[in-house]
Short mmCIF file of N, CA and C in Angstrom, two decimals:
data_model
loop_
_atom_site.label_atom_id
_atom_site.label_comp_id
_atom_site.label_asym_id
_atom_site.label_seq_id
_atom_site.Cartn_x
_atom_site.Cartn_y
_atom_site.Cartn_z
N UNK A 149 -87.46 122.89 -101.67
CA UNK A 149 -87.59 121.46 -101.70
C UNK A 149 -86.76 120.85 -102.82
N UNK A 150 -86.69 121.78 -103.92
CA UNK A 150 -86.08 120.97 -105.26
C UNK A 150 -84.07 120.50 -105.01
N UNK A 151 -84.16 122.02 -104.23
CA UNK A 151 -82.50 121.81 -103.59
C UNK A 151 -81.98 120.63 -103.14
N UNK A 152 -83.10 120.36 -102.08
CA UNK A 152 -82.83 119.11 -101.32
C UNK A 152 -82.83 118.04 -102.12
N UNK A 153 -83.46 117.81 -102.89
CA UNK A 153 -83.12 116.52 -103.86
C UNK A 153 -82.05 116.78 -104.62
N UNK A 154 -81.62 117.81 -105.64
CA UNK A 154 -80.74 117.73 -105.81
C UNK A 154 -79.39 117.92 -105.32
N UNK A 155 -79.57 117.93 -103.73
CA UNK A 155 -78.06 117.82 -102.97
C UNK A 155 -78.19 116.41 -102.90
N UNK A 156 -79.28 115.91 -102.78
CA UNK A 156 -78.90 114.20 -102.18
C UNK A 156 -78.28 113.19 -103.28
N UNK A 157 -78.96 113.77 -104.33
CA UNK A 157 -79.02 113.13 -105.55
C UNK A 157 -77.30 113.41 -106.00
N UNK A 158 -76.63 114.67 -105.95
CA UNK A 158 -75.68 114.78 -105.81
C UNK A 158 -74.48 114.23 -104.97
N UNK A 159 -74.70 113.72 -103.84
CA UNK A 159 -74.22 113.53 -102.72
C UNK A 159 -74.31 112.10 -103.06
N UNK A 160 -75.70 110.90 -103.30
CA UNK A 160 -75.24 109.63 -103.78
C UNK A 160 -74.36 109.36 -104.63
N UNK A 161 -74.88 110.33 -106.15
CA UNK A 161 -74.12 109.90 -106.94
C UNK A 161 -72.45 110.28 -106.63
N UNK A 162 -72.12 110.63 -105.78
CA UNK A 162 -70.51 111.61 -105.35
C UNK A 162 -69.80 110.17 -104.81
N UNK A 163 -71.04 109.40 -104.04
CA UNK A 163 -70.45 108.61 -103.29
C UNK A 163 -70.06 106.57 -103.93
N UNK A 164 -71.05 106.73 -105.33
CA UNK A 164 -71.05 105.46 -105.92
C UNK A 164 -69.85 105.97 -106.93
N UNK A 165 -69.90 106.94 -106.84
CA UNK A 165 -68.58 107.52 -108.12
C UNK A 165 -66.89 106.90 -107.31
N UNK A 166 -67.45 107.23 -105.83
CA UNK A 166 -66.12 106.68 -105.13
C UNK A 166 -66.02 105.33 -105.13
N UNK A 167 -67.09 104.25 -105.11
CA UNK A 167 -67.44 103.19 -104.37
C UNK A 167 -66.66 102.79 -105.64
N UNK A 168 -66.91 102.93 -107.02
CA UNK A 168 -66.48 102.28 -108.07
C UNK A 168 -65.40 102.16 -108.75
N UNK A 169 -64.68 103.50 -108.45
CA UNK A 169 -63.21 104.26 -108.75
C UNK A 169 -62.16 103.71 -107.84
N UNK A 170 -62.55 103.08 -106.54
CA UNK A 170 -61.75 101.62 -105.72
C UNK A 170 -61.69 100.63 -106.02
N UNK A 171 -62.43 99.98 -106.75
CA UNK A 171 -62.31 99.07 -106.61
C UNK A 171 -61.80 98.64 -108.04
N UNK A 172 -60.59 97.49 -107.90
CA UNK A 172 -59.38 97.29 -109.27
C UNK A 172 -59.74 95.65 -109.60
N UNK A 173 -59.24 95.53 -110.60
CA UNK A 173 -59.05 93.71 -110.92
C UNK A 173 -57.27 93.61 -110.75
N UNK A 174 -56.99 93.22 -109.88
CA UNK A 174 -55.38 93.02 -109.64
C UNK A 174 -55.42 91.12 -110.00
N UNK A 175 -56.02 90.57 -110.75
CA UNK A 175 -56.24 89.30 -111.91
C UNK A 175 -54.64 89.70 -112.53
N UNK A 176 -54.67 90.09 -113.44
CA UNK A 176 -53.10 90.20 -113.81
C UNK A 176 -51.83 90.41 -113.03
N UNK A 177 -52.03 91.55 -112.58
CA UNK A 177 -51.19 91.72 -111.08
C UNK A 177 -50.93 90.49 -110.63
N UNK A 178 -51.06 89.92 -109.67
CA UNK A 178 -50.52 88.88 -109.21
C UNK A 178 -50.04 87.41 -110.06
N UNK A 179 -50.74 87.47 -111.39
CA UNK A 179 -49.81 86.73 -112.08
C UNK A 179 -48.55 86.87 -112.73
N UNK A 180 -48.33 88.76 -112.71
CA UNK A 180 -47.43 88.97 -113.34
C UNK A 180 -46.62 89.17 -112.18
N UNK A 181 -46.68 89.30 -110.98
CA UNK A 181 -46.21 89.23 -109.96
C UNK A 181 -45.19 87.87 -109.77
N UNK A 182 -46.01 87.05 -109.62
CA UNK A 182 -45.39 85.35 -109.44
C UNK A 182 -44.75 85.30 -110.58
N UNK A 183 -44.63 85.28 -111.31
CA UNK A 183 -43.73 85.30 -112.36
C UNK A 183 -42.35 85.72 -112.10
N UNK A 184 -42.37 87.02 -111.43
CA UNK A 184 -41.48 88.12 -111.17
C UNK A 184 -40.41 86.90 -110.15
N UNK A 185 -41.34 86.89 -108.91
CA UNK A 185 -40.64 85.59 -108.25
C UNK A 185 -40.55 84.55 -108.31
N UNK A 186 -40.76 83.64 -109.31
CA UNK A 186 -40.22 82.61 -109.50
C UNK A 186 -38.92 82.12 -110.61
N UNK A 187 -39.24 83.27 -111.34
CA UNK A 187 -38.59 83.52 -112.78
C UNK A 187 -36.51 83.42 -112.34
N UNK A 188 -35.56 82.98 -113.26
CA UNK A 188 -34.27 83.05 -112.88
C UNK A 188 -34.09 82.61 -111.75
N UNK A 189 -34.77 81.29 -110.76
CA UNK A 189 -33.81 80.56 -109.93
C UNK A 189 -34.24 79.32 -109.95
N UNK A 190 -33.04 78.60 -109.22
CA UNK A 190 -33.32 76.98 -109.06
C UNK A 190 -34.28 76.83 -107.90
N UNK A 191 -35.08 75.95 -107.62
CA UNK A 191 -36.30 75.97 -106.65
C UNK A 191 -35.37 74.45 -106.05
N UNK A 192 -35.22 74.29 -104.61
CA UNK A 192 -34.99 73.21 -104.33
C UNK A 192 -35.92 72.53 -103.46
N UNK A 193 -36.21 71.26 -103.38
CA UNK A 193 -37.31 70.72 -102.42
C UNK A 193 -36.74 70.74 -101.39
N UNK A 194 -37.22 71.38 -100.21
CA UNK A 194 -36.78 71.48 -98.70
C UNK A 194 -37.44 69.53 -98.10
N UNK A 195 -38.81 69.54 -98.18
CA UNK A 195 -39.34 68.86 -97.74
C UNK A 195 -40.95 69.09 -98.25
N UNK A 196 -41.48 67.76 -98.18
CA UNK A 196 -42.49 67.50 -98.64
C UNK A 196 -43.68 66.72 -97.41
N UNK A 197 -45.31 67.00 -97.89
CA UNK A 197 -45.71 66.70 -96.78
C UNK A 197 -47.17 66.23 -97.31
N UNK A 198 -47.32 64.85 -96.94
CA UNK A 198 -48.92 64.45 -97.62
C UNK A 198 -49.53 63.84 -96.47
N UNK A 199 -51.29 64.84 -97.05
CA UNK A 199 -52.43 64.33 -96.07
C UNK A 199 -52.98 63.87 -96.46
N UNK A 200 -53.62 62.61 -96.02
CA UNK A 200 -54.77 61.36 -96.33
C UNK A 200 -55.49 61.87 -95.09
N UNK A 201 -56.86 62.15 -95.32
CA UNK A 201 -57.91 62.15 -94.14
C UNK A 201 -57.06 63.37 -93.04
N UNK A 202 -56.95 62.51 -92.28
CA UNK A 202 -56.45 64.02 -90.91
C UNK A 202 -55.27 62.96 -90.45
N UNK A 203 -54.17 62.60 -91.44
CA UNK A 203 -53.04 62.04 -91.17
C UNK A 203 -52.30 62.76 -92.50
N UNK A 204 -50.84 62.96 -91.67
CA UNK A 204 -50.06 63.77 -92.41
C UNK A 204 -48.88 63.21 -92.05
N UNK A 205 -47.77 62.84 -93.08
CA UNK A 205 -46.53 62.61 -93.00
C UNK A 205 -46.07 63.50 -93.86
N UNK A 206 -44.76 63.48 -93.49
CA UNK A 206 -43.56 64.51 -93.55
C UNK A 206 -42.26 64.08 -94.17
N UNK A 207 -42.27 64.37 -94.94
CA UNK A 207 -40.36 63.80 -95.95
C UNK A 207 -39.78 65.09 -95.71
N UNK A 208 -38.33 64.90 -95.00
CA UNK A 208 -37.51 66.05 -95.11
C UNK A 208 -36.70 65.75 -96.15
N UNK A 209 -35.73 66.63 -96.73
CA UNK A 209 -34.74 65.88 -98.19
C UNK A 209 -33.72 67.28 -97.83
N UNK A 210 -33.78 68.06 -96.73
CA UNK A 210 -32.68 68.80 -96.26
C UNK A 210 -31.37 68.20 -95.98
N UNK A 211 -30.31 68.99 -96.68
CA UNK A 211 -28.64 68.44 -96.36
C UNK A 211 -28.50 67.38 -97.32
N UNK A 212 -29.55 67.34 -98.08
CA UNK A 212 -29.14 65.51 -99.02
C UNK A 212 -29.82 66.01 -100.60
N UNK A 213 -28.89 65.45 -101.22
CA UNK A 213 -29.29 65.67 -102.91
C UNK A 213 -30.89 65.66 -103.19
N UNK A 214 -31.26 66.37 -103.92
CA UNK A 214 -32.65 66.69 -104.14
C UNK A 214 -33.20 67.30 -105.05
N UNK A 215 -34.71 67.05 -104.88
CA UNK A 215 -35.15 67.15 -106.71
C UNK A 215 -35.33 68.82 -106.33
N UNK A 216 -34.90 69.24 -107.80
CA UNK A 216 -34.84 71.00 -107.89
C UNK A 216 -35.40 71.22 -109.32
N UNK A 217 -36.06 72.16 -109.28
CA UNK A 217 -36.55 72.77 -110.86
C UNK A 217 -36.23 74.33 -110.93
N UNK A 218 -35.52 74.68 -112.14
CA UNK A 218 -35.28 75.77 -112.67
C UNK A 218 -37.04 76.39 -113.29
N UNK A 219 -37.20 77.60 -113.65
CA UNK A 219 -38.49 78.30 -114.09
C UNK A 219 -37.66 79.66 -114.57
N UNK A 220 -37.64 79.59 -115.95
CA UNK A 220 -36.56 80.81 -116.71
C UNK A 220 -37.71 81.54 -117.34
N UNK A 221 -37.28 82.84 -117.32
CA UNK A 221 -37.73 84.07 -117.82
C UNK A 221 -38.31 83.98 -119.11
N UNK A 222 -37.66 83.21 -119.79
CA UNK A 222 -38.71 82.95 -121.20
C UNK A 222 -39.26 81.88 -121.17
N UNK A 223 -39.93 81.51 -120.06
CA UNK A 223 -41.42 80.42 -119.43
C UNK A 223 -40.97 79.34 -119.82
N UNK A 224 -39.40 78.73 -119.85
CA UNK A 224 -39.37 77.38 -120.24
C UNK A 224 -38.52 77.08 -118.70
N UNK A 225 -38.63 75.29 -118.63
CA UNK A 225 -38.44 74.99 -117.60
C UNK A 225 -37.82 73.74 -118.01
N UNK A 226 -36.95 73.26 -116.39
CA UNK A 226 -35.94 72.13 -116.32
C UNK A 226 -35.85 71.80 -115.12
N UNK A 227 -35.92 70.13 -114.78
CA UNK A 227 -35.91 69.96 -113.22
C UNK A 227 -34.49 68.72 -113.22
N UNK A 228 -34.40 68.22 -112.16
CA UNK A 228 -33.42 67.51 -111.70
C UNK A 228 -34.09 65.99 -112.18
N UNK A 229 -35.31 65.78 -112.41
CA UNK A 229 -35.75 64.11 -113.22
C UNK A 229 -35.46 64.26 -114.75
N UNK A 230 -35.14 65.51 -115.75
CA UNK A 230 -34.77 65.63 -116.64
C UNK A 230 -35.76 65.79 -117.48
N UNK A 231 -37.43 66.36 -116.96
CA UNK A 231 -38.16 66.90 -117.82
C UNK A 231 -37.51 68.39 -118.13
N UNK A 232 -38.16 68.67 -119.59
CA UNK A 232 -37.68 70.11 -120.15
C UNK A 232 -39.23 70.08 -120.83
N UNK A 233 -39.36 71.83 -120.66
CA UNK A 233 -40.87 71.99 -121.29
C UNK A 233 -40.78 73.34 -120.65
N UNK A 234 -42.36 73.97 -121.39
CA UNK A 234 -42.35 75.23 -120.82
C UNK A 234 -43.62 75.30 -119.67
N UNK A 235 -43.64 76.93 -118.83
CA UNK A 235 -44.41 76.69 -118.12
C UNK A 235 -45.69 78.10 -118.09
N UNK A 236 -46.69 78.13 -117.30
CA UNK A 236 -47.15 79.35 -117.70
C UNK A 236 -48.40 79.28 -116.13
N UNK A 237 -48.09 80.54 -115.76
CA UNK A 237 -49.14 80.81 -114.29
C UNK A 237 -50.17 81.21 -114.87
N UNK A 238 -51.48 80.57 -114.26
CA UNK A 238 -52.85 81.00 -114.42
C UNK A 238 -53.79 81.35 -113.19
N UNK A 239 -54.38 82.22 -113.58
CA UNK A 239 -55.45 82.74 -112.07
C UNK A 239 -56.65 81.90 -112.38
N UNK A 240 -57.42 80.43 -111.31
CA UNK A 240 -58.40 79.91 -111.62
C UNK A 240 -58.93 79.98 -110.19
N UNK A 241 -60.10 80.96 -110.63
CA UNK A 241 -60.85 81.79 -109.07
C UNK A 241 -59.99 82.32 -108.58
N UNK A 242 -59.87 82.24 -106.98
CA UNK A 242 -59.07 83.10 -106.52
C UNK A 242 -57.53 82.06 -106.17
N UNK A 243 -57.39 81.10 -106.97
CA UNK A 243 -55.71 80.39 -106.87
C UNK A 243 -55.44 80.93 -108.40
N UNK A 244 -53.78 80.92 -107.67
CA UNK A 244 -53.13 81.04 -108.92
C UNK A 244 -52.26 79.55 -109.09
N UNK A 245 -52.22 78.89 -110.16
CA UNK A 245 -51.48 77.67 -110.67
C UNK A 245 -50.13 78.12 -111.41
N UNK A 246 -48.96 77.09 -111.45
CA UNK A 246 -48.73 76.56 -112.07
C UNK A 246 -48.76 75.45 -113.20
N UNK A 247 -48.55 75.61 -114.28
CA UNK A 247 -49.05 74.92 -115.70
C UNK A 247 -48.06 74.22 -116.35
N UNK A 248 -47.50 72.78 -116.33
CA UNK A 248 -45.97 72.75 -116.71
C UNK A 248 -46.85 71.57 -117.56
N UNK A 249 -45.74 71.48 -119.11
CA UNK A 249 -45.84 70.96 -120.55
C UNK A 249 -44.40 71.01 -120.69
N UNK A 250 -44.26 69.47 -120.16
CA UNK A 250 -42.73 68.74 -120.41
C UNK A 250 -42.72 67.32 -121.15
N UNK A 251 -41.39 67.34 -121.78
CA UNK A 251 -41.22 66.29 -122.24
C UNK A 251 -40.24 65.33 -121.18
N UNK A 252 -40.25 64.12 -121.27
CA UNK A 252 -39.40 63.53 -120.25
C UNK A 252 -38.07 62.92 -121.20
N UNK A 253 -37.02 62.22 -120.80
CA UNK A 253 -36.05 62.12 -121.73
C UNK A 253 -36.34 61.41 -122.96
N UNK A 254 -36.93 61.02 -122.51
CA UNK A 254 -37.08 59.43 -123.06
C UNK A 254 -38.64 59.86 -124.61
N UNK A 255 -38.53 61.44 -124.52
CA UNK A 255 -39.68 61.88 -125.38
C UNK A 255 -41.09 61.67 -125.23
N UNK A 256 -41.61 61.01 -123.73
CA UNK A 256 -43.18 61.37 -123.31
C UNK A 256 -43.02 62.25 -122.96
N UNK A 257 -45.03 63.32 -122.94
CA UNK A 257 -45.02 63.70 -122.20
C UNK A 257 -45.47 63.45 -120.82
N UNK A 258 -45.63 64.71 -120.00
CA UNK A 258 -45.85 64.52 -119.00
C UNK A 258 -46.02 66.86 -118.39
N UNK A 259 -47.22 66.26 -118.19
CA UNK A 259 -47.93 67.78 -117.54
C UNK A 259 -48.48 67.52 -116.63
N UNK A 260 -48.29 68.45 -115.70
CA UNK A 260 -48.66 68.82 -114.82
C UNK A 260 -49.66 70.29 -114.17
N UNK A 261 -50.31 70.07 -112.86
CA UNK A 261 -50.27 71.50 -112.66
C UNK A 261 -50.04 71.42 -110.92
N UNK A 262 -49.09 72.66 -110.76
CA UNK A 262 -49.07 72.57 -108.89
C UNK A 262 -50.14 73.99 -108.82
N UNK A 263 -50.83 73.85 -107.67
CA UNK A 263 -51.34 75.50 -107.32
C UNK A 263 -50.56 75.67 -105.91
N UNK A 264 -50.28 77.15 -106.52
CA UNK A 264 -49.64 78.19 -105.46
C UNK A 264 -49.99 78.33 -104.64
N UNK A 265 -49.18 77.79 -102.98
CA UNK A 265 -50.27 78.23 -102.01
C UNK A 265 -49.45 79.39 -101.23
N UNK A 266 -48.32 79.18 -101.09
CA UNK A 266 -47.07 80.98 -100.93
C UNK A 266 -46.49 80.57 -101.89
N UNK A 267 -45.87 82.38 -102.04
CA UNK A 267 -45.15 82.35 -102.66
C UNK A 267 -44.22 83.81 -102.49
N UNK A 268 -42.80 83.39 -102.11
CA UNK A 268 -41.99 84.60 -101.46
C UNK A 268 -40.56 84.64 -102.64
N UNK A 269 -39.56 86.22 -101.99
CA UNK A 269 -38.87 85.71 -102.76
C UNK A 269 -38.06 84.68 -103.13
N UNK A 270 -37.51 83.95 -101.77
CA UNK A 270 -36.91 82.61 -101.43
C UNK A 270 -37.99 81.80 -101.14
N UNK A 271 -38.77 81.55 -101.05
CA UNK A 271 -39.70 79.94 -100.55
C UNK A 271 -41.33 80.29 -101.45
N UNK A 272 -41.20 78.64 -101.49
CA UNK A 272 -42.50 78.43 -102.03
C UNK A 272 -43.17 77.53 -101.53
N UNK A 273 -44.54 77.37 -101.81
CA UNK A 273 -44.85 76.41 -101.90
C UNK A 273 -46.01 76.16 -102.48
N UNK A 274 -45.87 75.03 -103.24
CA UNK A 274 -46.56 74.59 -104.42
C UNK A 274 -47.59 72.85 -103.74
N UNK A 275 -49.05 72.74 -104.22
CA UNK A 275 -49.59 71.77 -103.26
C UNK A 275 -50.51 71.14 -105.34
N UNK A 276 -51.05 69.50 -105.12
CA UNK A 276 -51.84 68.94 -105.79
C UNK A 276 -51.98 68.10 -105.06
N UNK A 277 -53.59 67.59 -105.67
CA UNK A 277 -54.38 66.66 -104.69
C UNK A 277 -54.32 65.29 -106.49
N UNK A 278 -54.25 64.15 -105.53
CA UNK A 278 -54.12 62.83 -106.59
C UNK A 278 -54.51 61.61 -105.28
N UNK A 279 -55.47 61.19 -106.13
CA UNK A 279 -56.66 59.94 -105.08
C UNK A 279 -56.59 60.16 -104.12
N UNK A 280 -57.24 61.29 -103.70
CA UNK A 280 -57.56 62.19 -102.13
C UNK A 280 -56.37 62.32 -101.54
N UNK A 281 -55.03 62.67 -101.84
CA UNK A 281 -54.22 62.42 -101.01
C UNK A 281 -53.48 63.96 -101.64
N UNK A 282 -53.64 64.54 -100.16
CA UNK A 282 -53.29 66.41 -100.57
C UNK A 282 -51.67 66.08 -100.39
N UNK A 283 -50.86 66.88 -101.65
CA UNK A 283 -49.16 66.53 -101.32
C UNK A 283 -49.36 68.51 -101.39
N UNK A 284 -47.71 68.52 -100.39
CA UNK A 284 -47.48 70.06 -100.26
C UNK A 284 -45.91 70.24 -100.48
N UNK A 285 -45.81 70.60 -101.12
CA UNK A 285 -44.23 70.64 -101.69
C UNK A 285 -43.85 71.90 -101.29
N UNK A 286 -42.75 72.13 -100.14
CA UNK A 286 -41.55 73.03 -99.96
C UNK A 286 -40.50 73.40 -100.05
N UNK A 287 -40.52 74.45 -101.49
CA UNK A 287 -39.18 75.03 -102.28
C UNK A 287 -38.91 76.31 -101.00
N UNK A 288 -37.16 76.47 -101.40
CA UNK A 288 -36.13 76.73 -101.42
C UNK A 288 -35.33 77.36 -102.89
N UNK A 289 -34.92 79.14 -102.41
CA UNK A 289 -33.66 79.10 -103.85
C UNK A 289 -32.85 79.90 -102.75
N UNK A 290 -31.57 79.83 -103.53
CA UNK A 290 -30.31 80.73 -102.78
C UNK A 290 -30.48 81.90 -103.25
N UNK A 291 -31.02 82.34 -104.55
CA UNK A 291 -30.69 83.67 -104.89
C UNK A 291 -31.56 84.48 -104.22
#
């Protein structure tokens, strides 16, 4: 009889030893990830797209001059309106953000945050909500 308990007892604990030894915090991982891809290119706005309620319009800005932001390897940043500042990805729950602390020319600031909703090696896209009105911004890089 004593066997039998200690096979079972053996046999649970064999199996919470596995249950626990799977499972990872990939929390860093994917921030150090996005980093990886966003880091060293120009991001260009393909087109942009805002929902009020269950209405959605659509700005294309393809084939025509357009706002673009650089995101450099030593977390500082530069866009085409002429903010400069640095930037820094954060995991809040299960989104990861962007965190941007810019100055504008003219010496205000001006911060922001977009959260990540893809993110590949060429395309992004970055979304914020401002007086219920969800905007979804779609980057573009060549490299």
């Amino acid at each position: 009889m004593q066997k039998i308990n200690i096979k079972k007892i053996t046999w649970i604990s064999f199996v919470l030893l596995l249950l626990s030894a799977c499972s990872k915090d990939n929390t860093g991982l994917d921030v150090q990830v996005s980093y990886q891809f966003i880091a060293d290119k120009t991001w260009y706005l393909d087109y942009a797209q805002t929902t009020t309620g269950t209405t959605t319009n659509t700005r294309t800005y393809l084939g025509q001059p357009t706002y673009f932001i650089n995101y450099l390897k030593n977390l500082s940043t530069t866009d085409s309106d002429g903010l400069i500042g640095v930037y820094s990805i954060k995991q809040t729950g299960n989104k990861l953000q962007i965190q941007v602390a810019a100055k504008t020319l003219s010496g205000n600031n001006s911060n922001y945050t977009y959260e990540i909703e893809s993110l590949g090696a060429r395309n992004m896209i970055l979304s914020y909500v401002n007086n219920n009105v969800t905007t979804q911004l779609f980057f573009s890089t060549q490299k």
